[in-house]
CSV table of C-alpha atoms and ligand atoms in Angstrom, one decimal:
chain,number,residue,atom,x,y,z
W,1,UNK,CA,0.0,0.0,0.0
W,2,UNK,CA,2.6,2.4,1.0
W,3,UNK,CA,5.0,1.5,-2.2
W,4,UNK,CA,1.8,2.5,-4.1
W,5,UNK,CA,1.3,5.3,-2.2
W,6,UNK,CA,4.8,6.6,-2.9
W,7,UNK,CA,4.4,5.6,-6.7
W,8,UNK,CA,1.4,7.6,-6.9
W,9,UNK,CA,3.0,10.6,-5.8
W,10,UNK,CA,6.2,10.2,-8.0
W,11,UNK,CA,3.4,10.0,-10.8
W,12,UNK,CA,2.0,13.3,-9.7
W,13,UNK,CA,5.3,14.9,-9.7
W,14,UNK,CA,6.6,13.8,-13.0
W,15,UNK,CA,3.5,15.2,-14.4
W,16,UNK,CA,3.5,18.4,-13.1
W,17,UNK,CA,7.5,18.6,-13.7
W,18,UNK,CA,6.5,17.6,-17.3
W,19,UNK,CA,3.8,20.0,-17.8
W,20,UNK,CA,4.3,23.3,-15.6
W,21,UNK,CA,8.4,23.3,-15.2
W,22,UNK,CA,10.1,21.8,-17.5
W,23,UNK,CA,11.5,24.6,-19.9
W,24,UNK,CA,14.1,23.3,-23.0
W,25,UNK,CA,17.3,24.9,-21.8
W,26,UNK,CA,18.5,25.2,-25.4
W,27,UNK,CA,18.2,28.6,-27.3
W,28,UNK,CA,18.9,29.3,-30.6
W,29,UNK,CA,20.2,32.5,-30.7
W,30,UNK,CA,21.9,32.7,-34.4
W,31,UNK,CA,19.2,34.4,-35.8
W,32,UNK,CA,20.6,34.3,-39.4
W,33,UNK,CA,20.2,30.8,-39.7
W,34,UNK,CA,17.5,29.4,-37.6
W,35,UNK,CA,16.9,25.9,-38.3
W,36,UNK,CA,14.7,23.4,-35.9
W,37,UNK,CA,14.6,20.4,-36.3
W,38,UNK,CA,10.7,18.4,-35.1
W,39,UNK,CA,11.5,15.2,-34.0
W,40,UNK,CA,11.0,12.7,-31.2
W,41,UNK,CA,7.9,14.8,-29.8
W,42,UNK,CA,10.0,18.1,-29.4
W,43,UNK,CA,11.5,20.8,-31.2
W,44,UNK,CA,15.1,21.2,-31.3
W,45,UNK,CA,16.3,23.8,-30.6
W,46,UNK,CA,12.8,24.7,-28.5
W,47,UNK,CA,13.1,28.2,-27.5
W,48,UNK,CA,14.5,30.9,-30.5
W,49,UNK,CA,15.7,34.2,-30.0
W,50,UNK,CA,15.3,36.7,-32.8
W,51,UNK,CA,16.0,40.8,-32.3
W,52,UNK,CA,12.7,42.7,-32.2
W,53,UNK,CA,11.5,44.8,-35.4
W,54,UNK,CA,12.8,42.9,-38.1
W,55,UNK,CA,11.8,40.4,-40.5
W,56,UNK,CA,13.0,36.8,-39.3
W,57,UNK,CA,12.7,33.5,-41.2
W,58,UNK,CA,12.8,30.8,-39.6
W,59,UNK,CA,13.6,26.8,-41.3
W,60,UNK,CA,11.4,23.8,-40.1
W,61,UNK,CA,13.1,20.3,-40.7
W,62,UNK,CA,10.1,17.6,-39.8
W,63,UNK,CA,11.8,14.3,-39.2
W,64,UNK,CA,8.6,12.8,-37.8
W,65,UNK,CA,6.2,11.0,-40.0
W,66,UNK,CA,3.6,11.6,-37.1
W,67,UNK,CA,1.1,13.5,-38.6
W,68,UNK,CA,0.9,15.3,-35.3
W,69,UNK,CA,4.3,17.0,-36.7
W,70,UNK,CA,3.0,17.7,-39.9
W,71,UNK,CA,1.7,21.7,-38.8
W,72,UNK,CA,3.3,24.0,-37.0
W,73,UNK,CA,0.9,27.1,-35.8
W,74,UNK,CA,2.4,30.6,-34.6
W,75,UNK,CA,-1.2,31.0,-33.1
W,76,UNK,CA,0.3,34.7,-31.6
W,77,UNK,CA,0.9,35.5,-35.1
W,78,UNK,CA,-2.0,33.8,-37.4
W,79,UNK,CA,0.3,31.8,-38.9
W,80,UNK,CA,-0.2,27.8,-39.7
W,81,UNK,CA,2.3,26.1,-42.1
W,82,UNK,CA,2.2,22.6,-43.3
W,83,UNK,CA,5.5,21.0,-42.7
W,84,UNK,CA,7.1,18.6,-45.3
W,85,UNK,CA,8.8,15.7,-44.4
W,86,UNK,CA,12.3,15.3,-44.3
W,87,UNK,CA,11.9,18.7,-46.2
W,88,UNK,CA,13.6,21.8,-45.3
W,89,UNK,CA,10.4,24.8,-45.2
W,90,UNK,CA,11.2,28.4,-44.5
W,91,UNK,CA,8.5,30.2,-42.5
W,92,UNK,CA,8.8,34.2,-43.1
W,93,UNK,CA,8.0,36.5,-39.8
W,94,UNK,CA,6.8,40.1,-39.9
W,95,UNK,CA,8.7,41.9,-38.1
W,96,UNK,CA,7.6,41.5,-34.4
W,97,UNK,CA,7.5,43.8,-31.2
W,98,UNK,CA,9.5,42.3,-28.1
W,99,UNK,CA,7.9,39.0,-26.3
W,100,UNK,CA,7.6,35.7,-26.2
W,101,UNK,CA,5.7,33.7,-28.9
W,102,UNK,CA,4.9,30.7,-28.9
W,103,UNK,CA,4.6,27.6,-31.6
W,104,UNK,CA,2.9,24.5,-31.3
W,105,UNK,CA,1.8,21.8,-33.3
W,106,UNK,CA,-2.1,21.8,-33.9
W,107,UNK,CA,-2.5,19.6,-31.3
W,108,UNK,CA,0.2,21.5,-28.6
W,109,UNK,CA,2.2,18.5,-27.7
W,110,UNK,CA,5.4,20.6,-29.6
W,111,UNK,CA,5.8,23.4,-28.1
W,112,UNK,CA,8.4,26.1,-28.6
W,113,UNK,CA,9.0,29.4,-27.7
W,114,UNK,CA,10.4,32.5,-29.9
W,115,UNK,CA,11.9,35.3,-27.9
W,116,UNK,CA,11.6,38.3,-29.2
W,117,UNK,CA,13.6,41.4,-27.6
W,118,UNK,CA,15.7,44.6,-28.8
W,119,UNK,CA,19.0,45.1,-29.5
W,120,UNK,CA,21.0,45.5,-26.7
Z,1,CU,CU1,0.5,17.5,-32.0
């Protein structure tokens, strides 16, 4: 009882780890030459960093035949792409005031982040 008791709570805490604290420590901040890759139920790099008030573009690699992959939605932005697989596609971004925007797959079990800020 108590083992289950204990498994329980480990459960619990994954979950919320998973879901409310777990932030991808790895930023992109080349902003030339973004490229993520979507793969394995993330996106790599997850969080992007781009300088505020000018046009970015940004390359989606989908290695992941899931069709869950397949769209990637800037819902901040209105934008919804189809991704290709195994097919490079450039996504083009107006230029954007600083904050954080975030992309998902349609279904939000990608998510990324694209950190907008000035120039220092
Ligand atoms: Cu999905």
């Amino acid at each position: 009882m108590l083992i289950i008791n204990i498994l329980g709570i480990l459960l619990i805490a994954g979950i919320v780890w998973w879901f409310w604290l777990y932030k991808p420590a790895d930023v992109s901040e080349n902003s030339s030459d973004l490229l993520v890759t979507v793969k394995n139920g993330v996106y790599q790099p997850a969080r992007l960093k781009i300088p505020a008030g000018e046009a970015a573009s940004i390359k989606f690699l989908r290695e992941e035949a899931s069709p869950c992959a397949g769209t990637v939605v800037f819902s901040d932005l209105d934008i919804s792409e189809e991704l290709p697989l195994n097919k490079q596609k450039t996504i083009n971004l107006p230029a954007l005031t600083p904050g954080t925007y975030s992309f998902t797959c349609q279904m939000q079990m990608y998510r990324g982040e694209l950190i907008v800020s000035d120039k220092p």
